[in-house]
Amino acid sequence: MEEQITVFSIVYNNYGKFIPQWNEYMNNQTIPVKKFVVLGHGHGADMQYLKDNNIDYIYYDSTVMGVLRNKGLERVKTNWWFYFAIDDELLPHACEEIVNTDADAISIRFNAIDVDGKLLKDQKSPHLQSLYDVKNWQNAKWGGYT
């Protein structure tokens, strides 16, 4: 089966230590996933690990998350893409659910650990339903954790 979704992460400020766990989440997906990482300044990634595990990567000398994500978006060639933070957990069925939706875009729910250590369950990204919502995303209501 050909990859229908690209999943990528950005890695900077020594977050390279999370790549093996991220790679395990990608390898456990229930559908094939095209994966790569964008390495930013001070990434701390083990380059041999990337090569040994066939993880595609690009390097861009920045620590600005938005800039690094945009560099990743330039490489997406599949119908679906998913930006997945390198230090987060992804359940095995997540990519399959994204690809099999009948929506044009999706917003996922997630659990988060608040700064005080409290587990916040079933959080959600902003719910954007109209072009007005998209243009005014800063005013969107978040599900308890931002």
Short mmCIF file of N, CA and C in Angstrom, two decimals:
data_model
loop_
_atom_site.label_atom_id
_atom_site.label_comp_id
_atom_site.label_asym_id
_atom_site.label_seq_id
_atom_site.Cartn_x
_atom_site.Cartn_y
_atom_site.Cartn_z
N MET A 1 0.85 -1.18 0.00
CA MET A 1 0.00 0.00 0.00
C MET A 1 0.90 1.25 0.00
N GLU A 2 0.57 2.17 -0.86
CA GLU A 2 1.32 3.42 -0.97
C GLU A 2 0.95 4.37 0.18
N GLU A 3 1.92 5.16 0.62
CA GLU A 3 1.65 6.11 1.69
C GLU A 3 0.64 7.16 1.22
N GLN A 4 -0.36 7.41 2.05
CA GLN A 4 -1.37 8.40 1.76
C GLN A 4 -1.21 9.63 2.65
N ILE A 5 -0.35 9.53 3.65
CA ILE A 5 -0.19 10.60 4.61
C ILE A 5 1.29 10.79 4.93
N THR A 6 1.67 12.04 5.04
CA THR A 6 3.01 12.40 5.48
C THR A 6 2.91 12.90 6.91
N VAL A 7 3.75 12.37 7.77
CA VAL A 7 3.83 12.82 9.15
C VAL A 7 5.23 13.38 9.36
N PHE A 8 5.29 14.60 9.88
CA PHE A 8 6.61 15.17 10.13
C PHE A 8 6.62 15.90 11.46
N SER A 9 7.83 16.07 11.95
CA SER A 9 8.08 16.79 13.20
C SER A 9 9.26 17.70 13.01
N ILE A 10 9.34 18.68 13.90
CA ILE A 10 10.52 19.53 13.92
C ILE A 10 11.33 19.18 15.17
N VAL A 11 12.65 19.31 15.04
CA VAL A 11 13.55 18.94 16.12
C VAL A 11 14.58 20.05 16.28
N TYR A 12 14.60 20.67 17.45
CA TYR A 12 15.60 21.68 17.75
C TYR A 12 15.79 21.72 19.26
N ASN A 13 16.74 22.50 19.73
CA ASN A 13 17.01 22.63 21.17
C ASN A 13 17.15 21.28 21.88
N ASN A 14 17.94 20.38 21.29
CA ASN A 14 18.23 19.05 21.86
C ASN A 14 17.03 18.13 22.01
N TYR A 15 15.98 18.35 21.22
CA TYR A 15 14.83 17.44 21.25
C TYR A 15 15.07 16.18 20.44
N GLY A 16 16.27 16.04 19.86
CA GLY A 16 16.60 14.84 19.10
C GLY A 16 16.49 13.57 19.92
N LYS A 17 16.60 13.68 21.23
CA LYS A 17 16.49 12.50 22.10
C LYS A 17 15.12 11.83 22.01
N PHE A 18 14.11 12.54 21.49
CA PHE A 18 12.76 11.98 21.38
C PHE A 18 12.53 11.24 20.06
N ILE A 19 13.47 11.32 19.14
CA ILE A 19 13.26 10.72 17.82
C ILE A 19 13.02 9.22 17.88
N PRO A 20 13.76 8.42 18.65
CA PRO A 20 13.45 6.98 18.67
C PRO A 20 12.02 6.66 19.10
N GLN A 21 11.50 7.35 20.10
CA GLN A 21 10.11 7.10 20.52
C GLN A 21 9.14 7.53 19.42
N TRP A 22 9.39 8.69 18.82
CA TRP A 22 8.57 9.19 17.71
C TRP A 22 8.56 8.17 16.58
N ASN A 23 9.73 7.65 16.26
CA ASN A 23 9.84 6.66 15.19
C ASN A 23 9.03 5.40 15.52
N GLU A 24 9.04 4.99 16.77
CA GLU A 24 8.24 3.83 17.17
C GLU A 24 6.75 4.09 16.95
N TYR A 25 6.29 5.29 17.31
CA TYR A 25 4.88 5.63 17.08
C TYR A 25 4.55 5.58 15.59
N MET A 26 5.46 6.06 14.76
CA MET A 26 5.23 6.04 13.31
C MET A 26 5.21 4.60 12.79
N ASN A 27 6.14 3.78 13.26
CA ASN A 27 6.21 2.39 12.80
C ASN A 27 5.02 1.57 13.27
N ASN A 28 4.35 1.98 14.33
CA ASN A 28 3.19 1.25 14.85
C ASN A 28 1.86 1.70 14.25
N GLN A 29 1.89 2.64 13.30
CA GLN A 29 0.64 3.07 12.68
C GLN A 29 0.02 1.92 11.89
N THR A 30 -1.29 1.90 11.80
CA THR A 30 -2.01 0.81 11.13
C THR A 30 -2.02 0.96 9.61
N ILE A 31 -1.48 2.06 9.09
CA ILE A 31 -1.29 2.23 7.65
C ILE A 31 0.15 2.72 7.43
N PRO A 32 0.68 2.53 6.22
CA PRO A 32 2.03 3.05 5.94
C PRO A 32 2.05 4.58 6.02
N VAL A 33 3.12 5.11 6.59
CA VAL A 33 3.26 6.54 6.80
C VAL A 33 4.57 7.01 6.19
N LYS A 34 4.51 8.07 5.40
CA LYS A 34 5.74 8.73 4.95
C LYS A 34 6.14 9.66 6.08
N LYS A 35 7.37 9.53 6.55
CA LYS A 35 7.79 10.29 7.73
C LYS A 35 9.10 11.01 7.47
N PHE A 36 9.23 12.18 8.07
CA PHE A 36 10.49 12.88 8.07
C PHE A 36 10.53 13.89 9.19
N VAL A 37 11.73 14.37 9.47
CA VAL A 37 11.92 15.38 10.50
C VAL A 37 12.64 16.58 9.89
N VAL A 38 12.31 17.73 10.42
CA VAL A 38 13.01 18.96 10.07
C VAL A 38 13.93 19.27 11.24
N LEU A 39 15.22 19.25 10.99
CA LEU A 39 16.21 19.50 12.03
C LEU A 39 16.54 20.98 12.06
N GLY A 40 16.30 21.60 13.19
CA GLY A 40 16.63 23.00 13.36
C GLY A 40 17.91 23.15 14.16
N HIS A 41 18.23 24.38 14.50
CA HIS A 41 19.46 24.70 15.23
C HIS A 41 19.50 23.95 16.57
N GLY A 42 20.64 23.33 16.85
CA GLY A 42 20.82 22.63 18.13
C GLY A 42 19.94 21.42 18.28
N HIS A 43 19.63 20.73 17.19
CA HIS A 43 18.65 19.63 17.20
C HIS A 43 19.02 18.47 18.10
N GLY A 44 20.28 18.14 18.23
CA GLY A 44 20.68 17.04 19.10
C GLY A 44 20.32 15.66 18.58
N ALA A 45 19.99 15.55 17.29
CA ALA A 45 19.61 14.26 16.71
C ALA A 45 20.84 13.39 16.46
N ASP A 46 20.67 12.09 16.61
CA ASP A 46 21.70 11.11 16.30
C ASP A 46 21.57 10.82 14.80
N MET A 47 22.47 11.37 14.02
CA MET A 47 22.37 11.26 12.56
C MET A 47 22.49 9.81 12.10
N GLN A 48 23.28 9.01 12.80
CA GLN A 48 23.39 7.60 12.42
C GLN A 48 22.06 6.88 12.66
N TYR A 49 21.36 7.23 13.75
CA TYR A 49 20.05 6.63 14.01
C TYR A 49 19.10 6.96 12.87
N LEU A 50 19.10 8.21 12.41
CA LEU A 50 18.22 8.59 11.30
C LEU A 50 18.52 7.75 10.07
N LYS A 51 19.79 7.59 9.74
CA LYS A 51 20.17 6.80 8.57
C LYS A 51 19.81 5.33 8.76
N ASP A 52 20.12 4.77 9.94
CA ASP A 52 19.85 3.35 10.19
C ASP A 52 18.35 3.03 10.17
N ASN A 53 17.51 4.00 10.45
CA ASN A 53 16.07 3.77 10.50
C ASN A 53 15.31 4.41 9.35
N ASN A 54 16.04 4.76 8.31
CA ASN A 54 15.44 5.31 7.08
C ASN A 54 14.50 6.49 7.36
N ILE A 55 14.92 7.36 8.25
CA ILE A 55 14.14 8.55 8.54
C ILE A 55 14.69 9.69 7.70
N ASP A 56 13.87 10.17 6.79
CA ASP A 56 14.25 11.28 5.93
C ASP A 56 14.32 12.55 6.78
N TYR A 57 15.22 13.44 6.44
CA TYR A 57 15.34 14.68 7.20
C TYR A 57 15.86 15.79 6.32
N ILE A 58 15.58 17.00 6.73
CA ILE A 58 16.17 18.19 6.14
C ILE A 58 16.68 19.04 7.29
N TYR A 59 17.64 19.91 6.99
CA TYR A 59 18.18 20.79 8.02
C TYR A 59 17.91 22.23 7.61
N TYR A 60 17.46 23.02 8.57
CA TYR A 60 17.29 24.45 8.36
C TYR A 60 17.71 25.14 9.65
N ASP A 61 18.65 26.05 9.57
CA ASP A 61 19.25 26.67 10.75
C ASP A 61 18.32 27.71 11.37
N SER A 62 17.39 27.22 12.19
CA SER A 62 16.44 28.10 12.86
C SER A 62 15.97 27.43 14.15
N THR A 63 15.49 28.24 15.10
CA THR A 63 14.83 27.71 16.29
C THR A 63 13.39 28.21 16.34
N VAL A 64 12.89 28.76 15.25
CA VAL A 64 11.53 29.28 15.18
C VAL A 64 10.61 28.17 14.69
N MET A 65 9.69 27.75 15.56
CA MET A 65 8.82 26.61 15.25
C MET A 65 8.06 26.79 13.94
N GLY A 66 7.47 27.95 13.74
CA GLY A 66 6.69 28.20 12.52
C GLY A 66 7.53 28.10 11.26
N VAL A 67 8.74 28.62 11.30
CA VAL A 67 9.64 28.56 10.15
C VAL A 67 9.99 27.10 9.85
N LEU A 68 10.31 26.34 10.89
CA LEU A 68 10.66 24.93 10.69
C LEU A 68 9.48 24.12 10.18
N ARG A 69 8.28 24.37 10.72
CA ARG A 69 7.09 23.66 10.22
C ARG A 69 6.85 23.99 8.75
N ASN A 70 7.01 25.26 8.38
CA ASN A 70 6.80 25.64 6.98
C ASN A 70 7.80 24.96 6.06
N LYS A 71 9.03 24.78 6.52
CA LYS A 71 10.02 24.04 5.73
C LYS A 71 9.56 22.60 5.53
N GLY A 72 8.95 22.03 6.55
CA GLY A 72 8.41 20.68 6.42
C GLY A 72 7.25 20.61 5.45
N LEU A 73 6.38 21.59 5.51
CA LEU A 73 5.22 21.60 4.62
C LEU A 73 5.63 21.66 3.15
N GLU A 74 6.75 22.30 2.87
CA GLU A 74 7.24 22.39 1.49
C GLU A 74 7.56 21.01 0.90
N ARG A 75 7.81 20.02 1.76
CA ARG A 75 8.19 18.68 1.31
C ARG A 75 7.01 17.73 1.16
N VAL A 76 5.83 18.12 1.60
CA VAL A 76 4.67 17.23 1.58
C VAL A 76 4.17 17.03 0.15
N LYS A 77 4.05 15.78 -0.25
CA LYS A 77 3.57 15.44 -1.59
C LYS A 77 2.33 14.52 -1.55
N THR A 78 1.90 14.13 -0.36
CA THR A 78 0.75 13.24 -0.21
C THR A 78 -0.53 14.07 -0.06
N ASN A 79 -1.67 13.41 -0.21
CA ASN A 79 -2.95 14.10 -0.08
C ASN A 79 -3.19 14.60 1.34
N TRP A 80 -2.73 13.85 2.34
CA TRP A 80 -2.90 14.20 3.74
C TRP A 80 -1.55 14.45 4.37
N TRP A 81 -1.51 15.33 5.34
CA TRP A 81 -0.30 15.54 6.13
C TRP A 81 -0.72 15.79 7.56
N PHE A 82 0.23 15.49 8.45
CA PHE A 82 -0.03 15.64 9.88
C PHE A 82 1.26 16.08 10.54
N TYR A 83 1.23 17.24 11.16
CA TYR A 83 2.37 17.69 11.96
C TYR A 83 2.18 17.11 13.35
N PHE A 84 3.16 16.36 13.80
CA PHE A 84 3.10 15.66 15.07
C PHE A 84 4.32 16.04 15.89
N ALA A 85 4.11 16.65 17.05
CA ALA A 85 5.22 17.10 17.88
C ALA A 85 6.10 15.93 18.29
N ILE A 86 7.39 16.13 18.22
CA ILE A 86 8.37 15.06 18.44
C ILE A 86 8.29 14.45 19.83
N ASP A 87 7.80 15.20 20.81
CA ASP A 87 7.76 14.70 22.19
C ASP A 87 6.36 14.29 22.63
N ASP A 88 5.43 14.14 21.69
CA ASP A 88 4.07 13.71 22.02
C ASP A 88 3.88 12.23 21.65
N GLU A 89 2.79 11.66 22.14
CA GLU A 89 2.47 10.25 21.86
C GLU A 89 1.37 10.18 20.81
N LEU A 90 1.51 9.25 19.88
CA LEU A 90 0.51 9.07 18.83
C LEU A 90 0.00 7.63 18.87
N LEU A 91 -1.31 7.47 18.99
CA LEU A 91 -1.90 6.14 19.03
C LEU A 91 -1.82 5.49 17.65
N PRO A 92 -1.75 4.15 17.58
CA PRO A 92 -1.53 3.44 16.32
C PRO A 92 -2.57 3.69 15.23
N HIS A 93 -3.79 4.00 15.58
CA HIS A 93 -4.85 4.17 14.58
C HIS A 93 -5.02 5.62 14.11
N ALA A 94 -4.24 6.55 14.63
CA ALA A 94 -4.46 7.97 14.36
C ALA A 94 -4.35 8.31 12.87
N CYS A 95 -3.30 7.87 12.21
CA CYS A 95 -3.13 8.22 10.80
C CYS A 95 -4.20 7.59 9.91
N GLU A 96 -4.60 6.38 10.24
CA GLU A 96 -5.66 5.71 9.47
C GLU A 96 -6.97 6.48 9.61
N GLU A 97 -7.28 6.96 10.79
CA GLU A 97 -8.51 7.73 10.99
C GLU A 97 -8.47 9.03 10.21
N ILE A 98 -7.31 9.67 10.16
CA ILE A 98 -7.18 10.91 9.39
C ILE A 98 -7.44 10.65 7.91
N VAL A 99 -6.79 9.64 7.36
CA VAL A 99 -6.90 9.33 5.94
C VAL A 99 -8.32 8.89 5.56
N ASN A 100 -9.01 8.21 6.45
CA ASN A 100 -10.33 7.68 6.14
C ASN A 100 -11.49 8.62 6.45
N THR A 101 -11.21 9.82 6.88
CA THR A 101 -12.28 10.77 7.15
C THR A 101 -12.85 11.31 5.83
N ASP A 102 -14.08 11.79 5.88
CA ASP A 102 -14.65 12.42 4.69
C ASP A 102 -14.55 13.94 4.76
N ALA A 103 -13.77 14.44 5.71
CA ALA A 103 -13.60 15.88 5.89
C ALA A 103 -12.47 16.40 5.00
N ASP A 104 -12.48 17.69 4.76
CA ASP A 104 -11.40 18.33 4.02
C ASP A 104 -10.20 18.63 4.93
N ALA A 105 -10.47 18.80 6.21
CA ALA A 105 -9.43 19.04 7.20
C ALA A 105 -9.98 18.54 8.53
N ILE A 106 -9.09 18.20 9.44
CA ILE A 106 -9.56 17.70 10.73
C ILE A 106 -8.82 18.39 11.88
N SER A 107 -9.41 18.30 13.03
CA SER A 107 -8.83 18.78 14.27
C SER A 107 -8.92 17.63 15.25
N ILE A 108 -7.80 17.26 15.85
CA ILE A 108 -7.80 16.06 16.69
C ILE A 108 -7.95 16.39 18.16
N ARG A 109 -8.41 15.40 18.91
CA ARG A 109 -8.49 15.50 20.37
C ARG A 109 -7.23 14.89 20.95
N PHE A 110 -6.86 15.34 22.14
CA PHE A 110 -5.63 14.85 22.75
C PHE A 110 -5.71 14.98 24.25
N ASN A 111 -4.88 14.21 24.93
CA ASN A 111 -4.67 14.37 26.37
C ASN A 111 -3.42 15.22 26.54
N ALA A 112 -3.40 16.02 27.57
CA ALA A 112 -2.24 16.88 27.82
C ALA A 112 -1.92 16.86 29.31
N ILE A 113 -0.68 17.07 29.62
CA ILE A 113 -0.27 17.22 31.01
C ILE A 113 -0.04 18.71 31.23
N ASP A 114 -0.83 19.29 32.11
CA ASP A 114 -0.75 20.71 32.42
C ASP A 114 0.57 21.01 33.14
N VAL A 115 0.92 22.28 33.23
CA VAL A 115 2.19 22.66 33.86
C VAL A 115 2.27 22.22 35.32
N ASP A 116 1.12 22.04 35.98
CA ASP A 116 1.13 21.58 37.37
C ASP A 116 1.13 20.06 37.48
N GLY A 117 1.22 19.35 36.34
CA GLY A 117 1.27 17.89 36.34
C GLY A 117 -0.08 17.22 36.22
N LYS A 118 -1.17 17.98 36.20
CA LYS A 118 -2.52 17.42 36.11
C LYS A 118 -2.80 16.94 34.68
N LEU A 119 -3.35 15.73 34.56
CA LEU A 119 -3.71 15.17 33.26
C LEU A 119 -5.03 15.78 32.81
N LEU A 120 -5.01 16.42 31.65
CA LEU A 120 -6.22 17.00 31.06
C LEU A 120 -6.63 16.08 29.92
N LYS A 121 -7.74 15.38 30.10
CA LYS A 121 -8.18 14.38 29.11
C LYS A 121 -9.08 15.00 28.06
N ASP A 122 -9.00 14.43 26.86
CA ASP A 122 -9.90 14.73 25.75
C ASP A 122 -9.94 16.22 25.41
N GLN A 123 -8.79 16.83 25.33
CA GLN A 123 -8.69 18.21 24.91
C GLN A 123 -8.90 18.27 23.41
N LYS A 124 -9.09 19.43 22.87
CA LYS A 124 -9.30 19.52 21.43
C LYS A 124 -8.70 20.80 20.88
N SER A 125 -8.36 20.74 19.60
CA SER A 125 -7.86 21.91 18.90
C SER A 125 -9.03 22.85 18.65
N PRO A 126 -8.74 24.08 18.21
CA PRO A 126 -9.86 24.99 17.95
C PRO A 126 -10.80 24.40 16.91
N HIS A 127 -12.07 24.64 17.07
CA HIS A 127 -13.08 24.14 16.15
C HIS A 127 -13.38 25.23 15.14
N LEU A 128 -12.89 25.07 13.93
CA LEU A 128 -13.08 26.07 12.89
C LEU A 128 -14.11 25.55 11.90
N GLN A 129 -15.23 26.23 11.77
CA GLN A 129 -16.32 25.73 10.93
C GLN A 129 -16.56 26.56 9.69
N SER A 130 -16.02 27.75 9.64
CA SER A 130 -16.31 28.62 8.50
C SER A 130 -15.05 29.35 8.08
N LEU A 131 -15.12 30.00 6.93
CA LEU A 131 -14.01 30.81 6.46
C LEU A 131 -13.73 31.94 7.45
N TYR A 132 -14.78 32.49 8.06
CA TYR A 132 -14.60 33.53 9.08
C TYR A 132 -13.77 32.99 10.24
N ASP A 133 -14.08 31.77 10.70
CA ASP A 133 -13.33 31.16 11.80
C ASP A 133 -11.86 31.00 11.44
N VAL A 134 -11.60 30.57 10.20
CA VAL A 134 -10.22 30.38 9.77
C VAL A 134 -9.47 31.71 9.76
N LYS A 135 -10.11 32.74 9.25
CA LYS A 135 -9.47 34.06 9.19
C LYS A 135 -9.28 34.66 10.58
N ASN A 136 -10.11 34.26 11.54
CA ASN A 136 -10.06 34.81 12.88
C ASN A 136 -9.71 33.74 13.90
N TRP A 137 -8.78 32.85 13.55
CA TRP A 137 -8.46 31.70 14.40
C TRP A 137 -7.96 32.10 15.77
N GLN A 138 -7.41 33.30 15.93
CA GLN A 138 -6.92 33.71 17.24
C GLN A 138 -8.05 33.79 18.26
N ASN A 139 -9.29 34.00 17.80
CA ASN A 139 -10.43 34.11 18.69
C ASN A 139 -11.12 32.77 18.95
N ALA A 140 -10.61 31.69 18.33
CA ALA A 140 -11.23 30.37 18.50
C ALA A 140 -11.08 29.91 19.95
N LYS A 141 -12.07 29.20 20.44
CA LYS A 141 -12.02 28.68 21.81
C LYS A 141 -11.25 27.36 21.81
N TRP A 142 -10.31 27.24 22.73
CA TRP A 142 -9.52 26.03 22.89
C TRP A 142 -10.12 25.19 23.99
N GLY A 143 -9.87 23.91 23.91
CA GLY A 143 -10.44 22.97 24.88
C GLY A 143 -9.64 22.82 26.15
N GLY A 144 -9.43 23.88 26.87
CA GLY A 144 -8.83 23.78 28.19
C GLY A 144 -7.33 23.88 28.24
N TYR A 145 -6.64 23.63 27.17
CA TYR A 145 -5.18 23.64 27.20
C TYR A 145 -4.66 24.33 25.97
N THR A 146 -3.78 25.28 26.15
CA THR A 146 -3.23 25.96 24.98
C THR A 146 -1.73 25.95 25.06
#
